[in-house]
PDB file of C-alpha atoms in Angstrom:
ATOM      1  CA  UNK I1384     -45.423 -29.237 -23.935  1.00  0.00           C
ATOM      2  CA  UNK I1385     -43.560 -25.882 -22.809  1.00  0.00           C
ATOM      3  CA  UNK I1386     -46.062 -25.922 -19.421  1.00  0.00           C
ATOM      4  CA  UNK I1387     -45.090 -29.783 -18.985  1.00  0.00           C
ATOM      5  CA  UNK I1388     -41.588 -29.187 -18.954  1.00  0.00           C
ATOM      6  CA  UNK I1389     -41.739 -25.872 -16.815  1.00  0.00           C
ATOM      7  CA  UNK I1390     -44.063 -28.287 -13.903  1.00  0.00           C
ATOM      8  CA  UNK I1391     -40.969 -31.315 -14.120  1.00  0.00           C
ATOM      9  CA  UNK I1392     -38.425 -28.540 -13.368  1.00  0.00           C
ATOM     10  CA  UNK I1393     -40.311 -26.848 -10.651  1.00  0.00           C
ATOM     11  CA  UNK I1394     -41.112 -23.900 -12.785  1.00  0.00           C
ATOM     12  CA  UNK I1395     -44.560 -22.358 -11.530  1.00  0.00           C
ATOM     13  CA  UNK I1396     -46.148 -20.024 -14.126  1.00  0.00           C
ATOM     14  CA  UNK I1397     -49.318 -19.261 -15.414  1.00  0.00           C
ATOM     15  CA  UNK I1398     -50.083 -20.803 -18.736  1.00  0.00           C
ATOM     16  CA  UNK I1399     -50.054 -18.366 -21.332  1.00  0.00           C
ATOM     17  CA  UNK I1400     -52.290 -19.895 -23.318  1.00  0.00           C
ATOM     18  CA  UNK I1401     -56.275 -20.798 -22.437  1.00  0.00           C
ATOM     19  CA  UNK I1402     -56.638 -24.318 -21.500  1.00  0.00           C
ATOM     20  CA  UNK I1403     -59.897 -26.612 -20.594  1.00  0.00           C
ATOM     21  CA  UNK I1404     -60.661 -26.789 -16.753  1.00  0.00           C
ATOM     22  CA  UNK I1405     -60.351 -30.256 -16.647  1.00  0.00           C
ATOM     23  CA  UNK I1406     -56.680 -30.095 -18.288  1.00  0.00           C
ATOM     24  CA  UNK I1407     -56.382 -27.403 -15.812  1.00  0.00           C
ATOM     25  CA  UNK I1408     -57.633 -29.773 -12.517  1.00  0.00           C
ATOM     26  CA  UNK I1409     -54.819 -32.469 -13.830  1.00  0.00           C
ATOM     27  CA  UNK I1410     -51.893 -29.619 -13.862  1.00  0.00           C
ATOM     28  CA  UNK I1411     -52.945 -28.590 -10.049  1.00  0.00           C
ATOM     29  CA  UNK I1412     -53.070 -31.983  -9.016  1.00  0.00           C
ATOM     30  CA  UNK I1413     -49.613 -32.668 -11.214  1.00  0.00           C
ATOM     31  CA  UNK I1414     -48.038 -29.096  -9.209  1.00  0.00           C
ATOM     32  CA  UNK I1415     -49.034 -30.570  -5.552  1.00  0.00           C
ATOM     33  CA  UNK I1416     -47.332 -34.035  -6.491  1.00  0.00           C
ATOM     34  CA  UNK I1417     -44.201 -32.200  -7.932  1.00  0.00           C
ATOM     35  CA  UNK I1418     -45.051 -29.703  -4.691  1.00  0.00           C
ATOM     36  CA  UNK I1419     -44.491 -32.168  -2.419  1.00  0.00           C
ATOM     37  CA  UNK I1420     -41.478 -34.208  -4.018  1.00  0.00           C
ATOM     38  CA  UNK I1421     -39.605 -30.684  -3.922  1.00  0.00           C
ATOM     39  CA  UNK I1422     -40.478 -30.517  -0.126  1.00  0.00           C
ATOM     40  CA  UNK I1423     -39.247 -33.839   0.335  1.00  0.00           C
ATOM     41  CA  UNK I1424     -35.875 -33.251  -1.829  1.00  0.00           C
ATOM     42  CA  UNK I1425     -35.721 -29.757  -0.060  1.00  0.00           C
ATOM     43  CA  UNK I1426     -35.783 -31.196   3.421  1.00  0.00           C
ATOM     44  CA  UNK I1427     -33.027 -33.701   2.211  1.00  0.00           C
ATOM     45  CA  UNK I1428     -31.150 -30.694   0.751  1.00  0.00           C
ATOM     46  CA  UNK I1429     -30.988 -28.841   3.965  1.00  0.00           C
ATOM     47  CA  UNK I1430     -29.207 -32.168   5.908  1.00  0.00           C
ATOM     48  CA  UNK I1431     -26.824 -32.461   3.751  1.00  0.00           C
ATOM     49  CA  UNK I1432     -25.338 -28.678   3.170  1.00  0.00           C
ATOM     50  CA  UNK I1433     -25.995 -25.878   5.107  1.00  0.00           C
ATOM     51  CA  UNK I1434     -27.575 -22.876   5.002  1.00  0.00           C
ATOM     52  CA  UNK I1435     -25.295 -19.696   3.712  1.00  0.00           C
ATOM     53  CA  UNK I1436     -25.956 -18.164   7.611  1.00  0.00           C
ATOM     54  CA  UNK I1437     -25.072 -21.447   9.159  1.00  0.00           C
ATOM     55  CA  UNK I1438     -21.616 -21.612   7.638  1.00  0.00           C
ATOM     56  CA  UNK I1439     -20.850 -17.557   7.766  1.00  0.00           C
ATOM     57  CA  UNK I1440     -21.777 -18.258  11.565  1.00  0.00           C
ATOM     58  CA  UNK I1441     -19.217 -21.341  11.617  1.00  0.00           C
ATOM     59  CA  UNK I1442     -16.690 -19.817   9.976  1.00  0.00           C
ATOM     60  CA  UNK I1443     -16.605 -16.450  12.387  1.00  0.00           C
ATOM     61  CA  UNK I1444     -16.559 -19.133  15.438  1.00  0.00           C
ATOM     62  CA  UNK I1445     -13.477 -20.467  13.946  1.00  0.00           C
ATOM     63  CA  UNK I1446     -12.276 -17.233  13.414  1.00  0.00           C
ATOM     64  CA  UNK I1447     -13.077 -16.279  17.074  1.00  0.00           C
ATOM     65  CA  UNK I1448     -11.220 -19.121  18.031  1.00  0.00           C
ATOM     66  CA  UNK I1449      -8.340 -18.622  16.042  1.00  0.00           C
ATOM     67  CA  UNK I1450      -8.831 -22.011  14.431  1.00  0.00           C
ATOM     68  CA  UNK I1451      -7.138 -20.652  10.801  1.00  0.00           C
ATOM     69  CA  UNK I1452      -4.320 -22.402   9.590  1.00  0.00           C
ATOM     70  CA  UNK I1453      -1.195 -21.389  10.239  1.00  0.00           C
ATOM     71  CA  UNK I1454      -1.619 -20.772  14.128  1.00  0.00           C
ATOM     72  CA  UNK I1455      -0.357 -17.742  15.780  1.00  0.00           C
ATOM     73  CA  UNK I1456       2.107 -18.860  18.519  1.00  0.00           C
ATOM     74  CA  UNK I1457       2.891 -16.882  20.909  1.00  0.00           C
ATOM     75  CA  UNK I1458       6.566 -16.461  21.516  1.00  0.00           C
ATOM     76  CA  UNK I1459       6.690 -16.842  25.093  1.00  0.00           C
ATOM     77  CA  UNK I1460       5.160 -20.320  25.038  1.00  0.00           C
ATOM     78  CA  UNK I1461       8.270 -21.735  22.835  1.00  0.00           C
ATOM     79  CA  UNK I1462      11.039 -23.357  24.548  1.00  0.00           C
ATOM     80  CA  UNK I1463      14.125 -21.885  24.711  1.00  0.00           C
ATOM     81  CA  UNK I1464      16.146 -22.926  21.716  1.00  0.00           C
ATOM     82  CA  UNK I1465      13.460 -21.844  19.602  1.00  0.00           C
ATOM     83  CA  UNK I1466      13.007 -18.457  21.461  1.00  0.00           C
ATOM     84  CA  UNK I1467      16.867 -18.045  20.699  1.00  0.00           C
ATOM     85  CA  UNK I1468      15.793 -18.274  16.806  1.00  0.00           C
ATOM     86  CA  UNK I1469      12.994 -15.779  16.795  1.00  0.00           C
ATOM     87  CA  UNK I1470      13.643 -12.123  17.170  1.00  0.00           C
ATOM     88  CA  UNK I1471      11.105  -9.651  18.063  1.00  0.00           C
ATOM     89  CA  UNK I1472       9.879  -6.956  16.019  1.00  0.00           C
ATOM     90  CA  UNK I1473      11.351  -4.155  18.278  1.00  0.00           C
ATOM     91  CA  UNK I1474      15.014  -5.731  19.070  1.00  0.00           C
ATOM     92  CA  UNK I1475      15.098  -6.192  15.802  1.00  0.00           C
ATOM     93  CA  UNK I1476      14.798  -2.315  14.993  1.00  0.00           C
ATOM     94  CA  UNK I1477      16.483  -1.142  17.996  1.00  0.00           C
ATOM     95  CA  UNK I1478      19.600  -2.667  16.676  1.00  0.00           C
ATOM     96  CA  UNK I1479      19.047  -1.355  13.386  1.00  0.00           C
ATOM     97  CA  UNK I1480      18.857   1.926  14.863  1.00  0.00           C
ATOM     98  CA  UNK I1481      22.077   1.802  16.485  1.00  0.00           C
ATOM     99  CA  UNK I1482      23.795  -0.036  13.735  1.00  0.00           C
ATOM    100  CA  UNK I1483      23.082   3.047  11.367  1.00  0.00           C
ATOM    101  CA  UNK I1484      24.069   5.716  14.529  1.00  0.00           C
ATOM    102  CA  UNK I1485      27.417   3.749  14.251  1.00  0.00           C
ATOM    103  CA  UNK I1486      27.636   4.114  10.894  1.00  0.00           C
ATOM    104  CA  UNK I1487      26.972   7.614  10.775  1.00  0.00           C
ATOM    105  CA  UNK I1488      29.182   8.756  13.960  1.00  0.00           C
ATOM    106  CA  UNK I1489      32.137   6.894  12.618  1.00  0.00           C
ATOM    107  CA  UNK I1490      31.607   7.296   8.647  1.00  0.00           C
ATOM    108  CA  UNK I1491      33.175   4.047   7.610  1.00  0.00           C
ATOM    109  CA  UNK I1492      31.803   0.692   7.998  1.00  0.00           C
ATOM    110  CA  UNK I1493      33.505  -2.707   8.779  1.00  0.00           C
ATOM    111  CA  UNK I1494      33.013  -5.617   6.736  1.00  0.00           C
ATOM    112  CA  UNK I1495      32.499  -8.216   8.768  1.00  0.00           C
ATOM    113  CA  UNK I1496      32.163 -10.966   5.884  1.00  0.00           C
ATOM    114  CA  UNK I1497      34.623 -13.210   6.509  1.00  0.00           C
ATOM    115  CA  UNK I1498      34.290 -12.775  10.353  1.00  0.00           C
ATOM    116  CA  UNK I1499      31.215 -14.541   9.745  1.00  0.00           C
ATOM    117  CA  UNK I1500      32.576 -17.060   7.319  1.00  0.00           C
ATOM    118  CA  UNK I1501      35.140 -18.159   9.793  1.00  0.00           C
ATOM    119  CA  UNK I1502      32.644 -18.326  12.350  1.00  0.00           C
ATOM    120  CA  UNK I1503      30.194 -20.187   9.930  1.00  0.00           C
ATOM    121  CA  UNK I1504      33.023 -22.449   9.108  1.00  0.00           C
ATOM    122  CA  UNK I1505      34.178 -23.258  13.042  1.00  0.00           C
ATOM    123  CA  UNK I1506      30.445 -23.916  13.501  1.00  0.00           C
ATOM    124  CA  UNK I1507      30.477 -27.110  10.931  1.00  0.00           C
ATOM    125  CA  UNK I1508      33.449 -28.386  12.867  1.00  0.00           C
ATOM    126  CA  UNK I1509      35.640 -28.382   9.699  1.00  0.00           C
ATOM    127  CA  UNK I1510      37.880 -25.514  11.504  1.00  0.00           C
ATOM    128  CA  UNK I1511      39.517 -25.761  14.828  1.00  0.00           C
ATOM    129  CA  UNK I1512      40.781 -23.105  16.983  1.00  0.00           C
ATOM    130  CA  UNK I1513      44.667 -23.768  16.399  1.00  0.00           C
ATOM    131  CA  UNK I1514      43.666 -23.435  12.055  1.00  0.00           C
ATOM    132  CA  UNK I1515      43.638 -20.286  10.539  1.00  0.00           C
ATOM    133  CA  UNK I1516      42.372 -19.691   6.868  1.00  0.00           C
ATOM    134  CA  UNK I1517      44.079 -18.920   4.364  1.00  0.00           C
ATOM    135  CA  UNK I1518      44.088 -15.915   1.750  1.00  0.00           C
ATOM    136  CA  UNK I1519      41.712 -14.143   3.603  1.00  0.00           C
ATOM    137  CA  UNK I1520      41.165 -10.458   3.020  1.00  0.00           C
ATOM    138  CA  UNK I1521      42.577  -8.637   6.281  1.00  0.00           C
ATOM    139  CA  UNK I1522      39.940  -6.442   7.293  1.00  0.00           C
ATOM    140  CA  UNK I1523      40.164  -2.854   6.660  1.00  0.00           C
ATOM    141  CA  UNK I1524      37.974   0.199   7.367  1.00  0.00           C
ATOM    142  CA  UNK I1525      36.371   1.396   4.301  1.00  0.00           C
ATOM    143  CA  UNK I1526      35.743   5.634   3.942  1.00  0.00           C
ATOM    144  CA  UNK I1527      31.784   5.765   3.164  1.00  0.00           C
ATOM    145  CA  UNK I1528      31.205   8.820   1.420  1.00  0.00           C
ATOM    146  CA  UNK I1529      28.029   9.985   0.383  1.00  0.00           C
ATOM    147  CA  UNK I1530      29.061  11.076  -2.899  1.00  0.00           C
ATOM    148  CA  UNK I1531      30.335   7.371  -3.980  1.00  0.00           C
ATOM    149  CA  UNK I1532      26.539   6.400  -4.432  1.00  0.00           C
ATOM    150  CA  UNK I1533      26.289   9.168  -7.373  1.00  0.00           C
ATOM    151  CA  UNK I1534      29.450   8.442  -8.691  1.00  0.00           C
ATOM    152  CA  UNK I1535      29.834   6.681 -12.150  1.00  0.00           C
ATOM    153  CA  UNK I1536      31.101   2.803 -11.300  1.00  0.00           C
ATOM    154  CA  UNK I1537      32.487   1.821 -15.015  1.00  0.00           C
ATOM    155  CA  UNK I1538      34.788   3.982 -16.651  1.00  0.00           C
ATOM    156  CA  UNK I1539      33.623   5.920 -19.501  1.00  0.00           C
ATOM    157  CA  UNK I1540      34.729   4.304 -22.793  1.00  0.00           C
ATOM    158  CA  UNK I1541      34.227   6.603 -25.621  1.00  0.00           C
ATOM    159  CA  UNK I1542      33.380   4.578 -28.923  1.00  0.00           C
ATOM    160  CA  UNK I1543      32.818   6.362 -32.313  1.00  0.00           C
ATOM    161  CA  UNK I1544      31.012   4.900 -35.862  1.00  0.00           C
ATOM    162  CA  UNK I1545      32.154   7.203 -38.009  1.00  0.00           C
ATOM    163  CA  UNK I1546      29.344   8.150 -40.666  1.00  0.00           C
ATOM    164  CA  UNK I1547      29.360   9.584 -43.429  1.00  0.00           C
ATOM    165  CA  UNK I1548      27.449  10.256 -46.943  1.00  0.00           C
ATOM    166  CA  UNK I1549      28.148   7.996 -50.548  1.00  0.00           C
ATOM    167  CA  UNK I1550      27.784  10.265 -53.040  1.00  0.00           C
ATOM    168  CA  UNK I1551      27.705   7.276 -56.166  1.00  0.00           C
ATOM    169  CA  UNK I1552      25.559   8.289 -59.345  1.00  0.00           C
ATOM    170  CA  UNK I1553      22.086   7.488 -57.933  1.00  0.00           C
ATOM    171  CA  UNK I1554      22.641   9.645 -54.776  1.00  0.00           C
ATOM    172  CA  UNK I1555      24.116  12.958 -56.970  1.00  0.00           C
ATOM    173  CA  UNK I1556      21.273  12.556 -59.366  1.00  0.00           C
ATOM    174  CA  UNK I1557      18.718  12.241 -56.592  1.00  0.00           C
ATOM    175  CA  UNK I1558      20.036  14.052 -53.561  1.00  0.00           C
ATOM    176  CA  UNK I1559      21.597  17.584 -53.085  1.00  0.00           C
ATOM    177  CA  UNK I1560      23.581  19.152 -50.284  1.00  0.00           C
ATOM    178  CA  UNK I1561      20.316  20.516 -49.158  1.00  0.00           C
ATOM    179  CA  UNK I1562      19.099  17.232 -49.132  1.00  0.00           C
ATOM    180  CA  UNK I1563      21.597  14.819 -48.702  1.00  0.00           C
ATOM    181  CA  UNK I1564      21.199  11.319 -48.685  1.00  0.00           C
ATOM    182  CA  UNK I1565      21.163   8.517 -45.668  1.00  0.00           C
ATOM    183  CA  UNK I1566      24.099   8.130 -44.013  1.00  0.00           C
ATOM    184  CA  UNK I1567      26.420   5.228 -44.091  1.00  0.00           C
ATOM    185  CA  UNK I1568      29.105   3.835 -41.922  1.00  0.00           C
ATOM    186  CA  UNK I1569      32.113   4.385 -43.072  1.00  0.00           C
ATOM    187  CA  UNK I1570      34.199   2.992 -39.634  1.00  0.00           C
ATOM    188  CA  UNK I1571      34.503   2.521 -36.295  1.00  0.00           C
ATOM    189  CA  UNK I1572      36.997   3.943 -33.539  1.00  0.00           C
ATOM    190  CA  UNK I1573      37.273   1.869 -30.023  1.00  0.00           C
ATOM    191  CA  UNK I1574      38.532   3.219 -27.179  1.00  0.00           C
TER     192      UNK I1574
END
């Protein structure tokens, strides 16, 4: 039974245990039928997927080709207003560059927040030139020191629980000064 299930599913061994010839005969005859289907099914197989090499060889081509999705564009071959939008790589860290020399030379930097606000509003159109805004923070130099990023920013607020020991019967029949007992908290102090 084991042998007629191992020949349905294409599994070829040699029968473990000793057969007659002519049961043997029927089996080969049975393997080149099932032989021969798996050929068939093989060959149908092989049209419809391909072969592991076929598609690693596809998907290098594409590859080559630079078929991947998202394509790389190449800046140059925008048109202008999108060229405006993109900044390149080096620009981009040139400026930084001589944003921080700035920075350094001068030792105070210029928020230029609400610069850009205005701006931001005059670009929507809800701002005209003769407008100004109102309670805007006038623009002032601020001293960078080095120090301020290692100083403290809150203030130091000093609260106390003041603890203490209840010495009730259980405790002075128990505990000693030795060994005193938990402590307790007896109040608090908030500064």
């Amino acid at each position: 039974k084991l042998q007629e299930i191992k020949q349905e599913q294409g599994i070829f061994h040699a029968p473990t245990s000793v057969s007659s010839k002519s049961s043997s005969t029927s089996k080969k005859k049975d393997n080149e039928n099932n032989n021969n289907n798996n050929n068939q099914s093989n060959s149908l197989n092989d049209n419809e997927f391909e072969s592991n090499e076929d598609l690693e060889n596809k998907c290098l081509r594409e590859y080559e080709k630079g078929c991947y999705l998202p394509r790389l564009v190449d800046i140059n071959d925008l048109d202008l207003k999108n060229q405006k939008c993109c900044i390149d790589e080096t620009v981009d860290w040139e400026k930084l560059k001589q944003q921080r020399e700035s920075v350094i030379k001068s030792c105070s930097v210029k928020p230029d927040v609400e610069d850009a606000f205005e701006a931001f509003v005059r670009s929507m159109g809800s701002l005209t030139a003769d407008d100004s805004l109102i309670n805007t923070v006038l623009p002032m130099d601020v001293q960078y020191l080095w120090l301020d990023k290692y100083r403290p920013r809150k203030p130091h607020v000093f609260n106390k629980v003041h603890t203490g020991y209840d010495w009730n019967q259980y405790n002075k029949k128990h505990y000693d000064t030795d060994n005193p007992p938990p402590k307790i908290v007896q109040g608090y102090k908030f500064n």
